[in-house]
Short mmCIF file of C-alpha atoms in Angstrom, two decimals:
data_model
loop_
_atom_site.label_atom_id
_atom_site.label_comp_id
_atom_site.label_asym_id
_atom_site.label_seq_id
_atom_site.Cartn_x
_atom_site.Cartn_y
_atom_site.Cartn_z
CA MET A 26 -10.22 -71.27 -24.48
CA ALA A 27 -8.26 -73.75 -22.38
CA ILE A 28 -9.87 -76.02 -19.80
CA ILE A 29 -7.75 -76.81 -16.77
CA SER A 30 -8.71 -79.72 -14.57
CA PHE A 31 -7.02 -80.55 -11.34
CA ILE A 32 -7.35 -82.52 -8.15
CA LEU A 33 -7.62 -80.56 -4.91
CA TRP A 34 -4.97 -82.48 -3.04
CA GLN A 35 -2.60 -82.17 -5.97
CA LEU A 36 -2.67 -78.30 -6.22
CA SER A 37 -4.59 -75.93 -3.94
CA GLU A 38 -3.24 -72.56 -5.16
CA PHE A 39 -2.17 -71.02 -8.46
CA ASN A 40 0.21 -68.06 -8.71
CA PHE A 41 0.96 -66.53 -12.10
CA GLU A 42 1.36 -63.20 -13.91
CA VAL A 43 -0.85 -61.57 -16.49
CA LEU A 44 0.80 -59.32 -19.05
CA ALA A 45 -0.88 -56.41 -20.84
CA ARG A 46 0.71 -54.94 -23.98
CA ASP A 47 -0.44 -51.95 -26.05
CA GLY A 48 -0.47 -51.78 -29.83
CA GLY A 49 1.92 -48.88 -30.38
CA VAL A 50 4.84 -48.73 -32.80
CA GLU A 51 7.07 -49.40 -29.82
CA PRO A 52 4.75 -51.52 -27.63
CA GLN A 53 4.63 -50.78 -23.91
CA GLU A 54 3.72 -53.49 -21.44
CA THR A 55 3.13 -54.19 -17.77
CA THR A 56 2.38 -57.22 -15.61
CA VAL A 57 0.30 -57.99 -12.54
CA PRO A 58 0.50 -61.02 -10.20
CA VAL A 59 -2.61 -63.21 -9.84
CA LYS A 60 -3.32 -65.65 -7.02
CA ILE A 61 -6.13 -68.19 -7.28
CA LYS A 62 -7.03 -70.52 -4.44
CA VAL A 63 -8.75 -73.80 -5.16
CA VAL A 64 -11.25 -74.63 -2.42
CA ASP A 65 -13.38 -77.55 -1.55
CA LEU A 66 -16.93 -77.34 -2.80
CA GLU A 67 -18.05 -78.12 0.70
CA ASN A 68 -16.19 -75.06 2.13
CA LYS A 69 -18.45 -72.04 1.64
CA ALA A 70 -17.45 -68.36 1.81
CA PRO A 71 -19.06 -66.00 4.33
CA ASN A 72 -22.10 -63.97 3.31
CA TRP A 73 -22.92 -60.37 4.17
CA GLU A 74 -26.24 -60.03 5.91
CA GLU A 75 -26.52 -56.45 7.12
CA TYR A 76 -24.57 -53.94 5.09
CA PRO A 77 -25.38 -50.73 3.22
CA ARG A 78 -26.48 -51.13 -0.37
CA ALA A 79 -26.45 -47.36 -0.98
CA PRO A 80 -24.06 -44.54 0.01
CA VAL A 81 -24.05 -43.65 3.69
CA THR A 82 -24.34 -39.94 4.51
CA ILE A 83 -22.86 -38.61 7.74
CA SER A 84 -22.24 -35.11 9.08
CA GLU A 85 -18.75 -33.73 8.88
CA MET A 86 -19.24 -32.85 12.55
CA THR A 87 -19.59 -36.53 13.57
CA PRO A 88 -17.55 -36.81 16.77
CA VAL A 89 -14.26 -38.69 16.74
CA GLY A 90 -14.72 -42.17 18.25
CA SER A 91 -18.43 -42.42 17.47
CA THR A 92 -19.95 -45.36 15.55
CA PHE A 93 -21.88 -44.36 12.44
CA LEU A 94 -22.23 -47.76 10.70
CA SER A 95 -22.46 -51.45 11.73
CA LEU A 96 -22.19 -54.46 9.39
CA SER A 97 -22.65 -58.19 9.98
CA ALA A 98 -22.01 -61.39 8.02
CA ARG A 99 -22.54 -65.18 8.37
CA SER A 100 -19.52 -67.46 8.24
CA GLY A 101 -21.04 -69.92 5.79
CA ILE A 102 -20.02 -72.81 8.04
CA GLU A 103 -22.93 -74.20 10.03
CA ASP A 104 -21.01 -75.45 13.01
CA ASN A 105 -18.46 -72.61 13.02
CA PRO A 106 -20.09 -69.12 13.13
CA VAL A 107 -16.89 -67.24 13.92
CA VAL A 108 -15.91 -64.53 11.42
CA PHE A 109 -13.15 -61.94 11.34
CA TYR A 110 -13.66 -58.38 10.06
CA SER A 111 -11.01 -56.00 8.74
CA LEU A 112 -10.91 -52.54 7.18
CA ILE A 113 -8.51 -52.54 4.27
CA ASP A 114 -6.48 -49.37 3.89
CA GLY A 115 -6.22 -48.11 0.33
CA SER A 116 -3.67 -46.02 -1.53
CA SER A 117 -5.43 -42.65 -1.19
CA ALA A 118 -7.07 -40.52 1.47
CA SER A 119 -10.50 -41.40 0.11
CA THR A 120 -9.79 -45.12 0.62
CA ASN A 121 -8.61 -44.65 4.21
CA LYS A 122 -4.89 -44.37 3.61
CA LYS A 123 -4.68 -41.87 6.46
CA ASN A 124 -6.76 -44.05 8.83
CA THR A 125 -9.61 -41.56 8.98
CA PHE A 126 -11.88 -44.46 10.03
CA PHE A 127 -11.29 -47.62 12.01
CA LEU A 128 -13.17 -50.89 12.51
CA GLN A 129 -14.03 -52.44 15.86
CA GLN A 130 -15.42 -55.97 16.06
CA ARG A 131 -18.00 -56.94 18.68
CA GLN A 132 -20.27 -59.87 19.43
CA ASP A 133 -23.94 -59.54 20.22
CA GLY A 134 -25.44 -62.93 21.09
CA ASP A 135 -24.61 -65.35 18.33
CA LYS A 136 -23.87 -62.56 15.90
CA MET A 137 -20.59 -60.82 15.26
CA TRP A 138 -20.61 -57.19 14.15
CA ALA A 139 -18.16 -54.78 12.50
CA ASP A 140 -18.60 -51.24 13.85
CA ILE A 141 -17.13 -48.48 11.65
CA LYS A 142 -15.99 -45.50 13.72
CA VAL A 143 -14.54 -42.06 13.10
CA ASN A 144 -10.84 -41.92 13.92
CA LYS A 145 -10.01 -38.36 12.83
CA ARG A 146 -11.91 -35.12 12.45
CA LEU A 147 -13.82 -34.99 9.19
CA ASP A 148 -13.77 -31.96 6.92
CA TYR A 149 -16.19 -31.58 4.03
CA GLU A 150 -14.10 -28.77 2.55
CA LYS A 151 -11.09 -31.10 2.24
CA LEU A 152 -12.71 -34.38 1.20
CA LYS A 153 -16.37 -35.02 0.50
CA GLU A 154 -16.47 -38.77 -0.20
CA TYR A 155 -14.80 -41.97 1.07
CA ASN A 156 -14.87 -45.53 -0.27
CA LEU A 157 -14.08 -48.10 2.42
CA THR A 158 -13.35 -51.76 1.69
CA ILE A 159 -14.63 -54.06 4.46
CA LYS A 160 -13.45 -57.68 4.47
CA VAL A 161 -15.00 -60.62 6.33
CA THR A 162 -13.16 -63.96 6.70
CA ASN A 163 -14.53 -67.20 8.14
CA ASN A 164 -12.74 -69.68 10.36
CA GLY A 165 -12.77 -72.61 7.95
CA PRO A 166 -9.78 -74.66 6.79
CA GLN A 167 -9.35 -72.42 3.75
CA LYS A 168 -10.23 -69.11 5.52
CA LEU A 169 -12.51 -67.89 2.79
CA SER A 170 -13.24 -64.15 2.55
CA LYS A 171 -15.66 -61.74 1.00
CA GLU A 172 -15.40 -57.97 0.59
CA THR A 173 -17.88 -55.13 0.29
CA ILE A 174 -17.27 -51.48 -0.54
CA VAL A 175 -19.07 -48.86 1.53
CA THR A 176 -19.41 -45.34 0.11
CA ILE A 177 -19.51 -42.58 2.71
CA LEU A 178 -20.71 -39.10 1.78
CA LEU A 179 -19.99 -36.18 4.10
CA GLU A 180 -22.69 -33.63 4.78
CA ASP A 181 -21.50 -30.04 4.93
CA GLU A 182 -22.04 -28.10 8.15
CA ASN A 183 -21.47 -24.42 8.93
CA ASP A 184 -18.26 -25.11 10.79
CA GLU A 185 -15.88 -22.82 8.93
CA ILE A 186 -15.25 -19.31 10.19
CA PRO A 187 -14.62 -16.60 7.60
CA LEU A 188 -10.91 -16.11 7.00
CA PHE A 189 -9.47 -12.68 6.24
CA GLU A 190 -7.15 -12.29 3.30
CA GLU A 191 -3.87 -10.73 4.32
CA LEU A 192 -3.28 -7.20 3.08
CA GLU A 193 -0.12 -5.29 2.34
CA ASP A 194 0.56 -2.02 4.16
CA ILE A 195 -2.61 0.08 4.14
CA THR A 196 -2.22 3.84 3.77
CA VAL A 197 -4.37 6.86 3.07
CA LEU A 198 -2.94 10.11 1.77
CA GLU A 199 -3.22 13.06 4.13
CA GLY A 200 -5.39 15.97 3.09
CA GLU A 201 -7.79 13.87 1.01
CA PRO A 202 -11.53 14.66 1.34
CA PRO A 203 -13.97 12.49 3.34
CA GLY A 204 -15.22 9.53 1.33
CA THR A 205 -11.78 8.69 -0.06
CA ARG A 206 -11.36 4.95 -0.61
CA VAL A 207 -8.68 3.42 1.62
CA THR A 208 -8.78 -0.33 0.89
CA GLN A 209 -11.10 -3.32 0.52
CA ILE A 210 -11.29 -6.02 3.18
CA LYS A 211 -12.05 -9.57 2.03
CA ALA A 212 -12.94 -12.64 4.09
CA THR A 213 -13.68 -16.08 2.60
CA ASP A 214 -16.17 -18.63 3.96
CA LYS A 215 -14.95 -22.10 2.97
CA ASP A 216 -18.23 -23.84 3.76
CA GLY A 217 -19.12 -25.50 0.51
CA VAL A 218 -22.88 -25.69 -0.04
CA TYR A 219 -26.23 -24.08 0.70
CA PRO A 220 -27.30 -22.94 3.23
CA ASN A 221 -23.95 -22.67 4.97
CA ASN A 222 -22.57 -20.26 2.43
CA ALA A 223 -25.89 -18.96 1.11
CA VAL A 224 -25.38 -15.52 2.65
CA ARG A 225 -22.26 -13.65 1.69
CA VAL A 226 -19.89 -12.54 4.41
CA THR A 227 -20.72 -9.13 5.88
CA TYR A 228 -18.43 -6.69 7.65
CA ARG A 229 -18.59 -4.13 10.42
CA ILE A 230 -16.29 -1.96 12.51
CA VAL A 231 -16.20 -3.20 16.10
CA PRO A 232 -16.62 -0.52 18.80
CA SER A 233 -13.64 -0.84 21.10
CA PRO A 234 -11.52 1.39 23.39
CA ASN A 235 -8.47 0.45 21.30
CA ASN A 236 -10.27 1.06 18.03
CA ASP A 237 -10.32 4.39 16.16
CA GLY A 238 -13.52 3.10 14.59
CA ASP A 239 -16.54 4.84 13.12
CA LYS A 240 -15.28 8.30 14.02
CA TYR A 241 -12.63 8.17 11.32
CA PHE A 242 -13.64 5.37 8.93
CA HIS A 243 -16.67 3.71 7.33
CA ILE A 244 -16.91 0.16 5.96
CA ASP A 245 -19.47 -1.04 3.44
CA PRO A 246 -21.04 -4.12 5.12
CA ARG A 247 -21.38 -6.01 1.82
CA THR A 248 -18.28 -5.07 -0.17
CA GLY A 249 -15.80 -4.51 2.67
CA ILE A 250 -14.65 -1.22 1.11
CA ILE A 251 -13.24 1.14 3.75
CA THR A 252 -13.55 4.89 3.19
CA THR A 253 -12.58 7.94 5.24
CA ARG A 254 -14.91 10.09 7.32
CA GLN A 255 -12.43 12.89 7.99
CA ILE A 256 -9.47 14.71 6.46
CA PHE A 257 -6.24 13.36 7.94
CA ASP A 258 -3.07 15.26 8.80
CA ARG A 259 0.07 13.17 9.21
CA GLU A 260 1.62 15.87 11.36
CA GLU A 261 -1.17 15.28 13.92
CA LYS A 262 -1.35 11.47 13.81
CA GLN A 263 0.58 9.00 11.69
CA ALA A 264 -1.49 5.80 11.98
CA TYR A 265 -4.88 4.48 13.11
CA ALA A 266 -5.96 1.08 14.47
CA LEU A 267 -9.20 -0.38 13.17
CA GLN A 268 -10.93 -3.57 14.36
CA ILE A 269 -13.00 -5.25 11.64
CA GLU A 270 -15.44 -8.15 12.13
CA ALA A 271 -16.51 -10.61 9.41
CA ILE A 272 -19.80 -12.55 9.87
CA ASP A 273 -20.81 -15.54 7.72
CA GLY A 274 -24.59 -15.10 8.12
CA ALA A 275 -25.62 -18.70 8.95
CA ARG A 276 -26.09 -20.53 12.24
CA SER A 277 -22.83 -22.12 13.34
CA ALA A 278 -22.41 -25.88 13.69
CA ARG A 279 -19.57 -25.44 16.15
CA PRO A 280 -20.57 -26.61 19.62
CA ASP A 281 -18.91 -23.65 21.33
CA VAL A 282 -20.51 -20.99 19.12
CA ARG A 283 -23.95 -19.45 19.46
CA GLY A 284 -25.38 -17.82 16.40
CA GLU A 285 -23.21 -17.11 13.37
CA ASN A 286 -19.54 -17.77 12.80
CA ARG A 287 -17.58 -14.56 13.09
CA VAL A 288 -13.99 -13.44 13.36
CA THR A 289 -12.29 -10.11 14.10
CA LYS A 290 -9.06 -8.62 12.86
CA PHE A 291 -7.10 -5.49 13.71
CA ILE A 292 -5.68 -3.57 10.78
CA ARG A 293 -3.32 -0.61 10.76
CA ILE A 294 -4.02 2.31 8.46
CA GLY A 295 -1.08 4.64 8.02
CA VAL A 296 -1.38 8.26 6.94
CA ALA A 297 0.91 8.87 3.97
CA ASP A 298 2.73 12.17 3.84
CA LYS A 299 1.75 14.75 1.25
CA ASN A 300 4.18 17.53 0.41
CA ASP A 301 1.91 20.28 1.70
CA ASN A 302 4.31 22.19 3.96
CA PRO A 303 7.02 24.56 2.69
CA PRO A 304 10.46 24.18 4.24
CA TYR A 305 11.58 26.80 6.73
CA PHE A 306 15.01 27.94 7.90
CA ASP A 307 15.93 27.88 11.56
CA LYS A 308 17.04 31.54 11.30
CA ASP A 309 15.52 34.58 9.64
CA VAL A 310 18.91 35.87 8.48
CA TYR A 311 22.30 34.16 8.28
CA GLU A 312 25.40 36.33 8.63
CA ALA A 313 29.05 35.41 8.31
CA GLU A 314 32.41 36.99 7.51
CA VAL A 315 35.01 35.60 5.16
CA ASP A 316 38.46 36.87 4.24
CA GLU A 317 38.67 38.11 0.65
CA ASN A 318 41.75 35.92 0.14
CA GLU A 319 40.08 32.75 1.48
CA ASP A 320 40.84 29.51 -0.38
CA LYS A 321 38.30 28.03 -2.75
CA GLY A 322 36.25 25.25 -1.15
CA HIS A 323 36.33 26.87 2.28
CA THR A 324 32.97 26.51 4.07
CA VAL A 325 31.72 29.91 5.18
CA LEU A 326 28.55 28.80 7.00
CA THR A 327 25.80 26.21 6.83
CA VAL A 328 22.15 27.10 6.45
CA ILE A 329 19.68 24.61 7.88
CA ALA A 330 16.08 24.18 6.74
CA HIS A 331 13.37 21.91 8.09
CA ASP A 332 10.20 20.47 6.61
CA LYS A 333 7.19 19.05 8.46
CA ASP A 334 6.60 16.70 5.54
CA GLU A 335 8.59 13.60 6.42
CA SER A 336 8.76 12.35 2.85
CA SER A 337 10.34 15.53 1.51
CA ARG A 338 14.05 15.78 0.76
CA ILE A 339 15.34 19.30 1.15
CA ARG A 340 17.77 20.56 -1.48
CA TYR A 341 19.59 23.87 -1.29
CA GLU A 342 20.53 26.31 -4.04
CA ILE A 343 21.56 29.95 -4.33
CA THR A 344 18.97 31.92 -6.27
CA LYS A 345 19.97 35.58 -5.95
CA GLY A 346 22.85 37.89 -5.16
CA ASN A 347 25.73 35.51 -5.95
CA VAL A 348 27.87 38.08 -7.78
CA ALA A 349 30.17 36.47 -10.34
CA GLY A 350 29.40 33.06 -8.83
CA ALA A 351 31.57 33.72 -5.77
CA PHE A 352 29.81 31.12 -3.61
CA GLY A 353 28.32 27.69 -3.97
CA VAL A 354 26.03 25.65 -1.75
CA LYS A 355 26.02 21.90 -1.24
CA ASN A 356 22.61 20.71 -2.35
CA MET A 357 22.04 18.18 0.41
CA THR A 358 23.69 19.82 3.45
CA GLY A 359 23.23 23.57 2.92
CA ALA A 360 26.94 24.26 3.42
CA ILE A 361 27.92 27.52 1.67
CA TYR A 362 31.50 27.52 0.41
CA VAL A 363 33.86 29.69 -1.60
CA VAL A 364 33.87 29.02 -5.34
CA GLY A 365 35.26 32.13 -7.04
CA SER A 366 37.31 35.18 -6.26
CA LEU A 367 36.20 37.31 -3.33
CA ASP A 368 38.45 40.27 -4.23
CA PHE A 369 36.62 43.36 -2.93
CA GLU A 370 37.94 45.69 -5.62
CA THR A 371 36.87 43.31 -8.40
CA ARG A 372 33.39 43.08 -6.95
CA ASN A 373 33.04 46.85 -6.71
CA ARG A 374 34.17 47.26 -10.32
CA HIS A 375 31.51 44.76 -11.32
CA ILE A 376 28.82 46.80 -9.57
CA ILE A 377 30.08 50.09 -11.02
CA ASN A 378 29.97 48.64 -14.53
CA LYS A 379 26.39 47.52 -14.03
CA LYS A 380 25.41 50.96 -12.76
CA ARG A 381 27.07 52.63 -15.70
CA LYS A 382 25.18 50.38 -18.07
CA ALA A 383 21.90 51.24 -16.36
CA LEU A 384 22.62 54.97 -16.44
CA GLY A 385 23.60 54.61 -20.08
CA VAL A 386 20.15 53.31 -20.86
CA ILE A 387 18.66 56.33 -19.14
CA ALA A 388 20.95 58.64 -21.09
CA SER A 389 19.81 57.05 -24.33
CA LEU A 390 16.29 58.13 -23.49
CA LYS A 391 17.17 61.82 -23.74
CA ASP A 392 16.02 61.75 -27.33
CA LEU A 393 12.82 59.94 -26.43
CA PRO A 394 10.23 60.98 -28.99
CA LEU A 395 6.71 61.88 -28.14
CA VAL A 396 5.05 58.54 -27.47
CA THR A 397 1.79 57.39 -26.05
CA ILE A 398 1.41 56.64 -22.37
CA LYS A 399 1.02 52.94 -23.22
CA THR A 400 4.34 52.97 -25.09
CA ALA A 401 6.06 54.76 -22.21
CA ILE A 402 4.82 52.12 -19.79
CA ARG A 403 6.08 49.37 -22.09
CA ILE A 404 9.52 51.01 -22.36
CA TYR A 405 9.77 51.21 -18.58
CA HIS A 406 8.78 47.60 -17.98
CA MET A 407 10.93 46.24 -20.83
CA LYS A 408 14.14 48.26 -20.37
CA ILE A 409 14.34 50.09 -17.09
CA GLU A 410 12.66 47.83 -14.55
CA PRO A 411 14.46 44.56 -15.49
CA MET A 412 17.86 46.23 -15.38
CA MET A 413 17.21 47.89 -12.06
CA THR A 414 15.78 44.72 -10.59
CA TYR A 415 18.90 42.81 -11.58
CA LEU A 416 21.22 45.50 -10.28
CA VAL A 417 19.43 45.84 -6.93
CA ASP A 418 19.36 42.06 -6.59
CA VAL A 419 23.11 41.90 -7.13
CA ILE A 420 24.08 44.44 -4.51
CA ALA A 421 21.09 44.40 -2.14
CA PRO A 422 22.60 42.44 0.77
CA ASN A 423 25.36 45.04 1.27
CA MET A 424 23.76 48.09 -0.30
CA THR A 425 24.22 51.29 1.65
CA SER A 426 21.54 53.91 2.10
CA ALA A 427 23.42 56.20 -0.30
CA GLN A 428 23.39 53.51 -2.97
CA MET A 429 19.67 53.01 -2.42
CA LEU A 430 19.03 56.70 -3.01
CA GLU A 431 21.22 56.62 -6.11
CA MET A 432 19.24 53.71 -7.50
CA ASP A 433 16.01 55.62 -6.89
CA ARG A 434 17.37 58.38 -9.12
CA VAL A 435 17.38 55.98 -12.06
CA LYS A 436 13.64 55.50 -11.90
CA ALA A 437 13.12 59.17 -11.15
CA ALA A 438 15.25 60.16 -14.16
CA PHE A 439 13.13 58.09 -16.48
CA LEU A 440 9.91 59.47 -15.09
CA LYS A 441 11.24 63.01 -15.35
CA ARG A 442 12.12 62.42 -18.97
CA ALA A 443 8.76 60.86 -19.68
CA LEU A 444 6.98 63.80 -18.07
CA ALA A 445 9.11 66.21 -20.05
CA VAL A 446 7.90 64.57 -23.23
CA HIS A 447 4.33 64.73 -22.05
CA ARG A 448 4.34 68.29 -20.73
CA SER A 449 0.68 68.60 -21.45
CA SER A 450 -0.16 65.48 -19.46
CA SER A 451 -1.41 65.49 -15.93
CA SER A 452 0.75 64.52 -12.99
CA THR A 453 -1.05 61.18 -12.87
CA LEU A 454 1.18 59.96 -15.71
CA ALA A 455 3.76 58.78 -13.18
CA HIS A 456 1.10 56.73 -11.44
CA GLU A 457 0.10 55.16 -14.72
CA LEU A 458 3.71 54.45 -15.68
CA CYS A 459 4.96 52.68 -12.60
CA GLY A 460 3.21 53.77 -9.44
CA VAL A 461 4.31 56.16 -6.73
CA SER A 462 6.91 53.94 -5.03
CA THR A 463 10.65 54.42 -5.40
CA LEU A 464 12.76 51.77 -7.09
CA CYS A 465 14.02 50.41 -3.77
CA GLU A 466 10.52 50.38 -2.34
CA ASP A 467 9.39 48.43 -5.40
CA GLN A 468 12.13 45.86 -4.83
CA TYR A 469 11.45 45.66 -1.10
CA ALA A 470 7.79 44.93 -1.84
CA LYS A 471 8.93 42.10 -4.12
CA GLY A 472 10.86 40.47 -1.29
CA ILE A 473 14.38 41.84 -1.78
CA GLN A 474 16.09 41.81 1.64
CA PHE A 475 18.17 44.93 2.25
CA HIS A 476 20.47 45.27 5.22
CA ARG A 477 18.22 46.27 8.12
CA LEU A 478 20.28 49.25 9.34
CA ALA A 479 20.82 50.55 5.81
CA TRP A 480 17.10 50.27 5.07
CA GLU A 481 16.13 52.18 8.21
CA GLU A 482 18.70 54.91 7.45
CA TYR A 483 17.39 55.12 3.88
CA LYS A 484 13.85 55.73 5.10
CA GLU A 485 15.02 58.38 7.61
CA ILE A 486 16.92 60.28 4.91
CA ARG A 487 13.89 60.32 2.65
CA GLU A 488 11.72 61.64 5.47
CA GLU A 489 14.26 64.36 6.32
CA ARG A 490 14.40 65.46 2.69
CA GLY A 491 10.65 65.41 2.43
CA LEU A 492 10.76 62.69 -0.20
CA VAL A 493 7.51 61.13 0.87
CA HIS A 494 4.73 59.79 -1.28
CA CYS A 495 2.07 62.21 -2.45
CA GLU A 496 -1.20 61.08 -3.89
CA GLN A 497 -1.29 63.92 -6.42
CA VAL A 498 2.35 64.67 -7.31
CA PRO A 499 5.11 62.06 -7.00
CA ARG A 500 7.82 64.39 -5.60
CA PHE A 501 10.57 61.80 -6.04
CA CYS A 502 10.16 62.37 -9.76
CA LEU A 503 11.69 65.83 -9.35
CA PHE A 504 15.27 64.76 -8.51
#
């Protein structure tokens, strides 16, 4: 230890640096400046008289500009009571870097006071504690000073309103049953301690002329889960407006609020489209003419379909009757265009060949052995019906009434042969085999669209010939 002696008038102030070094392999060090004033023993520093010796608690709602703490000190000089107070700003918000507080000096009789006042709105949720350094300096030759640190604790008040969390687009699928969950609303109360946040935030739907409200939706007051009360149809209404209120459940500390803190928010609930409507064409039948020598790629006509479901994307395809792949359709537009040869003679030869093949199958049944009724039914459904269905499907759009009658003969020929085998059977065998309808009537019932005029002529011819259905004896079997 070194003892330094000095004479006041020789040196009144020392300025030097203190170095600190760690003990690492590669030592790190730092320095700090030190200033020491040498004062006369007769010159005394000021003394704090009235100052807080424990933390000071104030409400976060303390008004800006109000005084919440007063301090006083004696100068230490008998014949010179003047002192100067200052609030030293620190390096952080908690040490008044942002000038949250300010000091105002006043004199009351022979005493001088330092009033500490609020300069900016306090917020418990942002900062709960401050440490202020108050300095008092006397008016002596050496201007001696003394500091004290005042700890200020903020008291939480119910001043925060619940804040809704933002939600992405809210939708509910159309056609879903009542009680379907739509979304969950959440609001946060930032008030920090009991009792201001003792009760969780509750929710309700606000009755309002602009609010679709309780008629369509329900909200759980505790969880904020919104569910449906009705089944929605997007084709009737595409979106609903809903006003929700969040309530914090404690008496508000805000001067302009009576009762609890509450906030409202409008949300939009869209009805999402479900593919529950079949597409429909704008015409029942499309008709067009095209030259048999037309170039490939030529657009013959465009079919147009619509769908009430907005989310659906209509695609077109040809499913029946496109003999030899003569036509194609553009999937997205419905444009029907020429793909293959439209030569009329070639097409007719194709139909004739199919008919010959079908009649050949019938001819092969001339040696049909005696089989059970069940076997006969299976033969019809496996061999005859599929071939006739295909053949009718191929030529149906342009089939004449004469062709329809000829096709009926195919079914009739099989039934006649089957009945010939089962001579001892009752006339109800035909019913058991394939019903009383003709082949064309079977296909018509399945949705095959014949030309309207040809179909009407076909029915007239059958009536004229007396080829009508009979409950007991299927007369068309006797061709």
